[in-house]
PDB file of C-alpha atoms in Angstrom:
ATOM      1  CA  UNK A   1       0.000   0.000   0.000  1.00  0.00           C
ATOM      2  CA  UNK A   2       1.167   3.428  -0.559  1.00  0.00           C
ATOM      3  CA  UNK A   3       1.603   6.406   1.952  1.00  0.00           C
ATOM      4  CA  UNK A   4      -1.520   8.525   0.024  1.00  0.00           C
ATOM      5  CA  UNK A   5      -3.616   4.887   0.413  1.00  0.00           C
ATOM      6  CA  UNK A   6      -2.785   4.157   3.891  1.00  0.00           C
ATOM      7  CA  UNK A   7      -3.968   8.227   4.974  1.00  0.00           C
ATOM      8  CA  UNK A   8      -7.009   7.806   3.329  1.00  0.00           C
ATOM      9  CA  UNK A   9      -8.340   4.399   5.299  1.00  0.00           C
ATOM     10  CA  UNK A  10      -6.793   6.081   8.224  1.00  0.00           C
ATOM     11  CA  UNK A  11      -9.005   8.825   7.468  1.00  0.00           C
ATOM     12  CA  UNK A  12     -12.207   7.279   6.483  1.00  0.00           C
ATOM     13  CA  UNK A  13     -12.024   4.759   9.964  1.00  0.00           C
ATOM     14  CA  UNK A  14     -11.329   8.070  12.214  1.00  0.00           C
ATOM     15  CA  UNK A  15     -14.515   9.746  10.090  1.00  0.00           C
ATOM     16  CA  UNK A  16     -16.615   6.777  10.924  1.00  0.00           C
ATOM     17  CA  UNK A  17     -15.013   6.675  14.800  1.00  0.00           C
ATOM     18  CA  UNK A  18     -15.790  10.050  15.033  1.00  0.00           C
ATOM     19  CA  UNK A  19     -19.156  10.113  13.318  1.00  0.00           C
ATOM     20  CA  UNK A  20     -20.442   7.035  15.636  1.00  0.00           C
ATOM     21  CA  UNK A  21     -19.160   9.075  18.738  1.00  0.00           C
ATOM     22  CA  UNK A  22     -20.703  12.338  17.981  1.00  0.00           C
ATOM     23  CA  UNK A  23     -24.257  11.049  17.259  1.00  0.00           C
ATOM     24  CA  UNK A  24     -24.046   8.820  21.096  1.00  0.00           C
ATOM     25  CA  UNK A  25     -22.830  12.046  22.425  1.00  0.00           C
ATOM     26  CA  UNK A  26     -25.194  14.924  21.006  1.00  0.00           C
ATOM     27  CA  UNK A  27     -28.239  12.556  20.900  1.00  0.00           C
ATOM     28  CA  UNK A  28     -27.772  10.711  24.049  1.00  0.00           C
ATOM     29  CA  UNK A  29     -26.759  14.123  25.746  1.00  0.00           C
ATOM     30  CA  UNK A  30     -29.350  15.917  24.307  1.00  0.00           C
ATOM     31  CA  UNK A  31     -32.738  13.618  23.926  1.00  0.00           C
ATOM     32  CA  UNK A  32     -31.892  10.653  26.298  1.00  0.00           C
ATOM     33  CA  UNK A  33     -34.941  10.893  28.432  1.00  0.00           C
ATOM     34  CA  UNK A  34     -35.166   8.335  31.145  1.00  0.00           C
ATOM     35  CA  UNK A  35     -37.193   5.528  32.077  1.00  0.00           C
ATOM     36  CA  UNK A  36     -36.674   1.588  33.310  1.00  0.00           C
ATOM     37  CA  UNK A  37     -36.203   0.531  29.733  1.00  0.00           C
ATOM     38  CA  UNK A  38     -34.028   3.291  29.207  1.00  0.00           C
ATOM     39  CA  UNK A  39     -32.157   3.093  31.865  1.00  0.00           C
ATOM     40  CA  UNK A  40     -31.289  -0.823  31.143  1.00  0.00           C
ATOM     41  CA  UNK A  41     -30.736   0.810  27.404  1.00  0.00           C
ATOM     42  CA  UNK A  42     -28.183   3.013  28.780  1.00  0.00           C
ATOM     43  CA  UNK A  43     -25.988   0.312  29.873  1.00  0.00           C
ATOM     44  CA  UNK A  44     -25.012  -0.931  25.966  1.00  0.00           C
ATOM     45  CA  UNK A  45     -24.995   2.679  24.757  1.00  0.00           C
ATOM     46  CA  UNK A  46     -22.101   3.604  27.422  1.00  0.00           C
ATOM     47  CA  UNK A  47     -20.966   0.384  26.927  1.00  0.00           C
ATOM     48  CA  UNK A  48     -20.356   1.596  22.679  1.00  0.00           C
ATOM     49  CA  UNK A  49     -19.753   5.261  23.736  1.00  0.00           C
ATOM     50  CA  UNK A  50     -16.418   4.356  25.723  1.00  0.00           C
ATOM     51  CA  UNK A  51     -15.253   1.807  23.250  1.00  0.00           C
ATOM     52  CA  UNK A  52     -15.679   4.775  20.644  1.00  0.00           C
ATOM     53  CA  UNK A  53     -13.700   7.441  23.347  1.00  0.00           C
ATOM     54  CA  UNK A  54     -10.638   4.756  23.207  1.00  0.00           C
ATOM     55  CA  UNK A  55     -10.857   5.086  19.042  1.00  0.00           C
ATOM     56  CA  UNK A  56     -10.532   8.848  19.197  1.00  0.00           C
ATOM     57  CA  UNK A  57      -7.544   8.106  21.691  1.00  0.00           C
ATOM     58  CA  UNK A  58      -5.824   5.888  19.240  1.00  0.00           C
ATOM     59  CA  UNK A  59      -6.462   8.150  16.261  1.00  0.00           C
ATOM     60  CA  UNK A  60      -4.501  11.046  18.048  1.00  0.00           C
ATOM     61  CA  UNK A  61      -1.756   8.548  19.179  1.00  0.00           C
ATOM     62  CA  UNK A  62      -2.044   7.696  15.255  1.00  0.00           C
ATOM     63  CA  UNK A  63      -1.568  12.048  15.125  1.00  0.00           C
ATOM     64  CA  UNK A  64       0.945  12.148  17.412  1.00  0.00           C
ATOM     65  CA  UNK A  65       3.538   9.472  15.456  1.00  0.00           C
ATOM     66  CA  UNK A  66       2.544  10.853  12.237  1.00  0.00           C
ATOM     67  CA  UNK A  67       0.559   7.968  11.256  1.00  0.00           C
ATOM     68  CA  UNK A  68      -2.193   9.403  10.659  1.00  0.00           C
ATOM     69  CA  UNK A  69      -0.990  11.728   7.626  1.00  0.00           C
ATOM     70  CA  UNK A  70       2.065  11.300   6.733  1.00  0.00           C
ATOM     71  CA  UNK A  71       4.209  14.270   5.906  1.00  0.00           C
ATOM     72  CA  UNK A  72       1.253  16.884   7.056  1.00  0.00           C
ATOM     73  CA  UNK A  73       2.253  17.621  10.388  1.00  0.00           C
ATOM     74  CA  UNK A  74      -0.363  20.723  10.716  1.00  0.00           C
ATOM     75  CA  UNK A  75      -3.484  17.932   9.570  1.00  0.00           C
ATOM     76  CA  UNK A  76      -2.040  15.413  12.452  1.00  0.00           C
ATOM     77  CA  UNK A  77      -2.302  18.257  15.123  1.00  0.00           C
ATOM     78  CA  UNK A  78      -5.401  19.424  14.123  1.00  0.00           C
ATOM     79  CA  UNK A  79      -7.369  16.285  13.911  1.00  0.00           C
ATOM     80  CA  UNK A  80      -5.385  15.139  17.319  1.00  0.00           C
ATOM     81  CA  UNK A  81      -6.304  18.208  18.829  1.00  0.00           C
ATOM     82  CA  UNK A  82     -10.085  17.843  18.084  1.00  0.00           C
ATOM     83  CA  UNK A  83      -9.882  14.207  18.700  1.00  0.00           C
ATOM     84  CA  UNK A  84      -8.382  14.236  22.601  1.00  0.00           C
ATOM     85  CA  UNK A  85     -10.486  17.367  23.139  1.00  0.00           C
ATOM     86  CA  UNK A  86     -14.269  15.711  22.507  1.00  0.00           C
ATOM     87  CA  UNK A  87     -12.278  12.487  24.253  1.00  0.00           C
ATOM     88  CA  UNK A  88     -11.846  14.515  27.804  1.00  0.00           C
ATOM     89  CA  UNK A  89     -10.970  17.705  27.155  1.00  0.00           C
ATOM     90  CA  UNK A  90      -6.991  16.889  26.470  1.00  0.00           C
ATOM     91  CA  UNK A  91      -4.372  18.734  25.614  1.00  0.00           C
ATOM     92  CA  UNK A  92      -2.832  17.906  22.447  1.00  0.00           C
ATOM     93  CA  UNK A  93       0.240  19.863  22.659  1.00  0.00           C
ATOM     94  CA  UNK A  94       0.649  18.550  26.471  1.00  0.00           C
ATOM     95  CA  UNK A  95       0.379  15.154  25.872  1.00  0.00           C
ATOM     96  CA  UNK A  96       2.663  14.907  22.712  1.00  0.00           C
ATOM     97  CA  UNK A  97       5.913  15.034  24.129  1.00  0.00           C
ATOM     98  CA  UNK A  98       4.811  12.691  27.172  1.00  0.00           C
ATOM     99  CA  UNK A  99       4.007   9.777  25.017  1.00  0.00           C
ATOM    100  CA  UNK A 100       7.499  10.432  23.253  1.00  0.00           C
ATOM    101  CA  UNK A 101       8.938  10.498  26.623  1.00  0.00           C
ATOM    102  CA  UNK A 102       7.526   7.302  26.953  1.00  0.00           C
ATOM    103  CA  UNK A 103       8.428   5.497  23.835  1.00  0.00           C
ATOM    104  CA  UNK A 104      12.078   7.160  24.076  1.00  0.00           C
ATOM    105  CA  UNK A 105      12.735   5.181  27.776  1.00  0.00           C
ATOM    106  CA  UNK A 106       9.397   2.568  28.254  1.00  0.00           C
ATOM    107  CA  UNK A 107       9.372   0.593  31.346  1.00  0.00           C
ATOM    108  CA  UNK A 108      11.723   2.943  32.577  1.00  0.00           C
ATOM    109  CA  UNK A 109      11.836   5.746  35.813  1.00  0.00           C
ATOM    110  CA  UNK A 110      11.822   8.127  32.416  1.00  0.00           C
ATOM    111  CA  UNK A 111       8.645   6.828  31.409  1.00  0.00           C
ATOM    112  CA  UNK A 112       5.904   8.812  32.249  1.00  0.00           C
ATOM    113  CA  UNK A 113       3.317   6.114  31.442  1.00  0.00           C
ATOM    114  CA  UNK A 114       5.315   3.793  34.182  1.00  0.00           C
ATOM    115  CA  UNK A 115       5.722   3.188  37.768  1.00  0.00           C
ATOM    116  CA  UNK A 116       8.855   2.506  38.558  1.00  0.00           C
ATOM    117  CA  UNK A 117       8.241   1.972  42.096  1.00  0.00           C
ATOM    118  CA  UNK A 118       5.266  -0.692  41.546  1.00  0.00           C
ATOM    119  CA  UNK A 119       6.136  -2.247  38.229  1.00  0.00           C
ATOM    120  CA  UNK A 120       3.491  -5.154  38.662  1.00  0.00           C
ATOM    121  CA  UNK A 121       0.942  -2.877  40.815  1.00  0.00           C
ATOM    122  CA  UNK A 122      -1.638  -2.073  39.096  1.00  0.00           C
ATOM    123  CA  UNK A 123      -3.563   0.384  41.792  1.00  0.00           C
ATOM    124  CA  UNK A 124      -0.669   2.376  42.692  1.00  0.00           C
ATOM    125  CA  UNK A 125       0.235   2.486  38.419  1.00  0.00           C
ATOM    126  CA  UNK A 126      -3.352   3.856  37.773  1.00  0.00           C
ATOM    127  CA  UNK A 127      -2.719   6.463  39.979  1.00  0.00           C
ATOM    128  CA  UNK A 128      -0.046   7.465  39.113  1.00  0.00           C
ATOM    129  CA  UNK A 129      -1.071   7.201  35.557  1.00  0.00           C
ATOM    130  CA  UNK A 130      -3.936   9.171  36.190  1.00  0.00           C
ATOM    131  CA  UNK A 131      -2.510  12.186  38.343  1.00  0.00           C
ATOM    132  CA  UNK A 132       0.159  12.180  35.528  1.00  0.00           C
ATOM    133  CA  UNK A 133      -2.432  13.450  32.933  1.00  0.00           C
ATOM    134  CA  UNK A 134      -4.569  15.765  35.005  1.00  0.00           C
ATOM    135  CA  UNK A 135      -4.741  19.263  34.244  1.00  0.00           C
ATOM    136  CA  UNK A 136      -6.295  22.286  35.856  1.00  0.00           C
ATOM    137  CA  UNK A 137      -7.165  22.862  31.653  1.00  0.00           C
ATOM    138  CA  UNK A 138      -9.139  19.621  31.378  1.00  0.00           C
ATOM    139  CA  UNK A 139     -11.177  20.579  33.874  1.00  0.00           C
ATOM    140  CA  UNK A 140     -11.810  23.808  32.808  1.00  0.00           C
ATOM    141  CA  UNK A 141     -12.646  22.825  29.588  1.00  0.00           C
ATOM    142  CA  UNK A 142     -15.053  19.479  30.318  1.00  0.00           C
ATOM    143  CA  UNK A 143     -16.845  22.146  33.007  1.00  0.00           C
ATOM    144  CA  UNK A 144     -17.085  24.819  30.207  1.00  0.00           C
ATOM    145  CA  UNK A 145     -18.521  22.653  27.581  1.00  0.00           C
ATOM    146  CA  UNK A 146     -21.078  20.789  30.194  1.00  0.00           C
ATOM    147  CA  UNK A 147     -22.628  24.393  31.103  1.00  0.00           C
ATOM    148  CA  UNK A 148     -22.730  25.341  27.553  1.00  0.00           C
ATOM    149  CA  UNK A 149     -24.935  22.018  27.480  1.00  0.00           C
ATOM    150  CA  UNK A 150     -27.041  22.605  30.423  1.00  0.00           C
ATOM    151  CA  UNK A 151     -27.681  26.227  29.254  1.00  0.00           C
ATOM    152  CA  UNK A 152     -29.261  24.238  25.862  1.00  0.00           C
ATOM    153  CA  UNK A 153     -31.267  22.353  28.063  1.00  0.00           C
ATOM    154  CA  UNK A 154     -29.118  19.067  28.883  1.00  0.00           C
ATOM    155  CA  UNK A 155     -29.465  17.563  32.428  1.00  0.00           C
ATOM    156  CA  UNK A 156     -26.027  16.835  34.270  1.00  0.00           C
ATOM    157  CA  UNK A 157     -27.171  13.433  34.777  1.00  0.00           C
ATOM    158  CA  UNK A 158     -27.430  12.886  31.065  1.00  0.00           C
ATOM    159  CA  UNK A 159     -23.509  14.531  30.783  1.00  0.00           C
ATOM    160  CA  UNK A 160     -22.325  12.878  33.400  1.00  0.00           C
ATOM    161  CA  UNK A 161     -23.272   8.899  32.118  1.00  0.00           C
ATOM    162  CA  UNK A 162     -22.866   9.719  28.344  1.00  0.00           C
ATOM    163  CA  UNK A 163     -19.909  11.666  28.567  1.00  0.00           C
ATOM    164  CA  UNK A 164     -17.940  11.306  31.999  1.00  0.00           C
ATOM    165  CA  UNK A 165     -18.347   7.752  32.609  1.00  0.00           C
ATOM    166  CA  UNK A 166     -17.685   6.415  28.646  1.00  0.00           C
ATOM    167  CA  UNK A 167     -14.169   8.880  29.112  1.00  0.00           C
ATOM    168  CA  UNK A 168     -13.590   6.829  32.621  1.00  0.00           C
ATOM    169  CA  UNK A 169     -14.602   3.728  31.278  1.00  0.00           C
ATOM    170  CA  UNK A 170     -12.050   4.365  28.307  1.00  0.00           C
ATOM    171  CA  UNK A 171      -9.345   6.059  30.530  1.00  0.00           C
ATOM    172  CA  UNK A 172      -9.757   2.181  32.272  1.00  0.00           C
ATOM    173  CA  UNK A 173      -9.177   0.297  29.123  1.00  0.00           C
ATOM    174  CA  UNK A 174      -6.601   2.472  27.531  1.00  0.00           C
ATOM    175  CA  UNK A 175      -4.298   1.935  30.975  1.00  0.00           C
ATOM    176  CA  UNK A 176      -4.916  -1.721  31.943  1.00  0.00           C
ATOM    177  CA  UNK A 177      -4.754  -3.111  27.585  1.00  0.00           C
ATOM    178  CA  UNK A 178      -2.683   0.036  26.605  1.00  0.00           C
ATOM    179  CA  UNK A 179      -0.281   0.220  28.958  1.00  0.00           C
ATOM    180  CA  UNK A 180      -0.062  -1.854  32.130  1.00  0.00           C
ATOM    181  CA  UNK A 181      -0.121  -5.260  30.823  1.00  0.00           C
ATOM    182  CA  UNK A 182       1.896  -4.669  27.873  1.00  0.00           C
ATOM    183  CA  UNK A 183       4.878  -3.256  30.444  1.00  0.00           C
ATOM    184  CA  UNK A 184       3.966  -4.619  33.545  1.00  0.00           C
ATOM    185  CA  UNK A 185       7.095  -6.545  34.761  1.00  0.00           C
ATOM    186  CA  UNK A 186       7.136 -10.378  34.706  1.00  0.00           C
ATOM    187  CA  UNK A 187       8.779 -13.443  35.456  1.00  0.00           C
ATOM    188  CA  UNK A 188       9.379 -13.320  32.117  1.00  0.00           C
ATOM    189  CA  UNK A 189      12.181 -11.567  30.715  1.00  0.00           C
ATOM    190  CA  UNK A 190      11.052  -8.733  28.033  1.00  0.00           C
ATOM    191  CA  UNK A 191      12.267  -9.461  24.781  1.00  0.00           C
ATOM    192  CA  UNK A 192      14.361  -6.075  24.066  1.00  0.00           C
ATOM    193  CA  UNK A 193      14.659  -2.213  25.496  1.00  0.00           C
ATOM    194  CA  UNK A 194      11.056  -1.877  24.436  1.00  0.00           C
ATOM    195  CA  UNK A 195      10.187  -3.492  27.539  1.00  0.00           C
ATOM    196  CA  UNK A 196       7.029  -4.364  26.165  1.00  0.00           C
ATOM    197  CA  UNK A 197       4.953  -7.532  25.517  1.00  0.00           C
ATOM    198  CA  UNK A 198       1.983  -8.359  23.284  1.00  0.00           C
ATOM    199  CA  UNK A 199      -0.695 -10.407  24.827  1.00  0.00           C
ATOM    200  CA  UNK A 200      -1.248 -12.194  21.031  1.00  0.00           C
ATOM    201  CA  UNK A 201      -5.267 -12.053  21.842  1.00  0.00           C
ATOM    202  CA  UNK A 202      -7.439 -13.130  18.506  1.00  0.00           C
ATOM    203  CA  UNK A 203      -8.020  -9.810  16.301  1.00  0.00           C
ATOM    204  CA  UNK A 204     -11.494  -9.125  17.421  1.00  0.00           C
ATOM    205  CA  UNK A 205     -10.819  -9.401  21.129  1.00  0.00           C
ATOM    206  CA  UNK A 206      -7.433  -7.109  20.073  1.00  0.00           C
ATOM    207  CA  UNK A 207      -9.992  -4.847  18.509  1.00  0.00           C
ATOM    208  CA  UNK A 208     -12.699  -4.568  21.074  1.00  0.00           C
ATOM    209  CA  UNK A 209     -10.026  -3.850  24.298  1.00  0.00           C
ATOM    210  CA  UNK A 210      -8.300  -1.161  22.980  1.00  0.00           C
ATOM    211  CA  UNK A 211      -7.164  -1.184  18.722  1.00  0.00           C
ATOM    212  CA  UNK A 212      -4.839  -4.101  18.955  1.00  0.00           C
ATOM    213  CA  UNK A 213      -2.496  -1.859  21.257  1.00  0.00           C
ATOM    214  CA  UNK A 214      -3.072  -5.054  23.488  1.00  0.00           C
ATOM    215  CA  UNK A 215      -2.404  -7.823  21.489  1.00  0.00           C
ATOM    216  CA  UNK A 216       0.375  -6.044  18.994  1.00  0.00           C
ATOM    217  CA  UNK A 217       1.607  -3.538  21.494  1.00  0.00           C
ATOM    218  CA  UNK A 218       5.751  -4.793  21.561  1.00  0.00           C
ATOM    219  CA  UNK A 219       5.119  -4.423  17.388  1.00  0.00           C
ATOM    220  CA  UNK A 220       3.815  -1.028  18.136  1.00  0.00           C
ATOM    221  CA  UNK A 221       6.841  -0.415  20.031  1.00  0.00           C
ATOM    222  CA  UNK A 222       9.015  -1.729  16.744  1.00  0.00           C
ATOM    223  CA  UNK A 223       6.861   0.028  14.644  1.00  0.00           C
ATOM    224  CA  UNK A 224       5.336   3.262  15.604  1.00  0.00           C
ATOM    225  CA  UNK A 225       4.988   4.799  12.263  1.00  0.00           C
ATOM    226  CA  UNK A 226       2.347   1.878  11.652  1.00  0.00           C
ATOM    227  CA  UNK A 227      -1.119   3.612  12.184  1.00  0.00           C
ATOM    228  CA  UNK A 228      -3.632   1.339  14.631  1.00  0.00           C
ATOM    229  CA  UNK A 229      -5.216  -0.579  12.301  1.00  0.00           C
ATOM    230  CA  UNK A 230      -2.256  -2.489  10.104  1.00  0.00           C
ATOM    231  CA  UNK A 231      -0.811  -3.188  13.233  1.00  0.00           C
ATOM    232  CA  UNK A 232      -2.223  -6.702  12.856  1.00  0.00           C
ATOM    233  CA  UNK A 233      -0.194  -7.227   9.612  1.00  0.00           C
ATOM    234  CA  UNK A 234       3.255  -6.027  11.002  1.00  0.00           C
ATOM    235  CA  UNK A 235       4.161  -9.257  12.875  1.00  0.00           C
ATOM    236  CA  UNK A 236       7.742  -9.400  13.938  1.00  0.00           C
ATOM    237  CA  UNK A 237       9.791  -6.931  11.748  1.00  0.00           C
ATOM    238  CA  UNK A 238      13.613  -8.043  10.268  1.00  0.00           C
ATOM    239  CA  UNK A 239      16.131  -7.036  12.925  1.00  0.00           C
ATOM    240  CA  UNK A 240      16.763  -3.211  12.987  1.00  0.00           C
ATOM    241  CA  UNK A 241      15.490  -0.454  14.188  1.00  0.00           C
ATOM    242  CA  UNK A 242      14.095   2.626  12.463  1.00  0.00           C
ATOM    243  CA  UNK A 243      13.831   5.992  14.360  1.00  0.00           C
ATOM    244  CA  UNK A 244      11.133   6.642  16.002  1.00  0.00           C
ATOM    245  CA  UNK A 245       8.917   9.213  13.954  1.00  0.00           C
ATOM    246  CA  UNK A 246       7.923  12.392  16.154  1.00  0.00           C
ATOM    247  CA  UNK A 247       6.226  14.591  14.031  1.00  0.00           C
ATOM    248  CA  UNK A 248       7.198  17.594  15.515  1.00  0.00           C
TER     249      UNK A 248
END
């Protein structure tokens, strides 16, 4: 496949990501009224909604390797920014250089992603992880979009379970499939200074927990220019290594 082919699926699966996420989040938001049927409704609907907030995740990590389009720096921050801001209200620019950080040391005291002091604790990691990401911004921004919402006539109910708890649910699945299994420390020696495993899970299981970062996360690692959804084909790469591409 060429460069101009592989931008253009890239493109049309973060359209259709970003399509599906915006109709759950405007019409659930918006018109969810609720009732017992509803509210058992609800359940598959957040269920879809966080699933969809760990694609728009994955197609700004895609951004922020210059995966997504290659050579057009300006389109990969744009569509990164919007991406991580409908996600949570994320910073773009802020969390750019922290994922480089981590892929330039992973599973190292340099990474911020890690936990050096509890390499196989997953608690302590989250925390960690979390409190790593927080901003005063985020919160600004999530609270300034949910009055804007309220002040159209949205209930903070409907906000908080369509919007909150799909991020939360996605923040969950992006650490624990993303990132803590993948460079949790083992018995198991890792293979190289990735320090980084894939959990080799069937392709729809890979797909459903997090965009085959789970199941092809050490080829991720080898290959970061590869955008989310080829990562299936890359297998083990010939011996050498390629610089990692930062788009910057």
């Amino acid at each position: 496949m060429t460069v101009d082919h592989d931008a253009r699926i890239s493109l049309l699966l973060a359209a259709a990501i970003g399509a599906a996420w915006l109709a759950i989040h405007v019409g659930a938001i918006v018109w969810w009224r609720w009732s017992p049927a509803t509210a058992v409704l609800a359940i598959p609907v957040v269920l879809v909604q966080a699933w969809l907030s760990t694609g728009l995740f994955i197609v700004a990590h895609d951004c922020m390797h210059g995966s997504f389009a290659p050579g057009r720096p300006a389109v990969n921050r744009t569509v990164g920014t919007l991406c991580l801001g409908a996600y949570a209200g994320l910073s773009y620019g802020q969390l750019h250089p922290k994922h480089h950080a981590h892929h330039d040391a992973p599973g190292t005291a340099a990474d911020p992603d890690f936990h050096a002091g509890a390499p196989r604790s997953a608690l302590p990691w989250f925390a960690r992880f979390f409190t790593s990401y927080y901003t005063h911004g985020q919160i600004l921004r999530i609270t300034a979009a949910a009055v804007l919402y309220m002040l159209l006539g949205a209930s903070l109910l409907n906000i908080v379970v369509f919007w909150a708890l799909p991020a939360l649910i996605a923040l969950a699945q992006l650490f624990v499939f993303g990132t803590f299994l993948p460079h949790r420390h083992g018995d198991t020696p890792f293979a190289d200074a990735h320090n980084a495993r894939s959990n080799g899970w069937p392709r729809l299981a890979s797909l459903a927990t997090c965009f085959h970062f789970g199941a092809y996360h050490h080829e991720h690692h080898l290959s970061p220019w590869t955008p989310w959804w080829q990562l299936p084909r890359v297998g083990q790469p010939a011996a050498g290594h390629r610089s990692l591409s930062k788009d910057r």
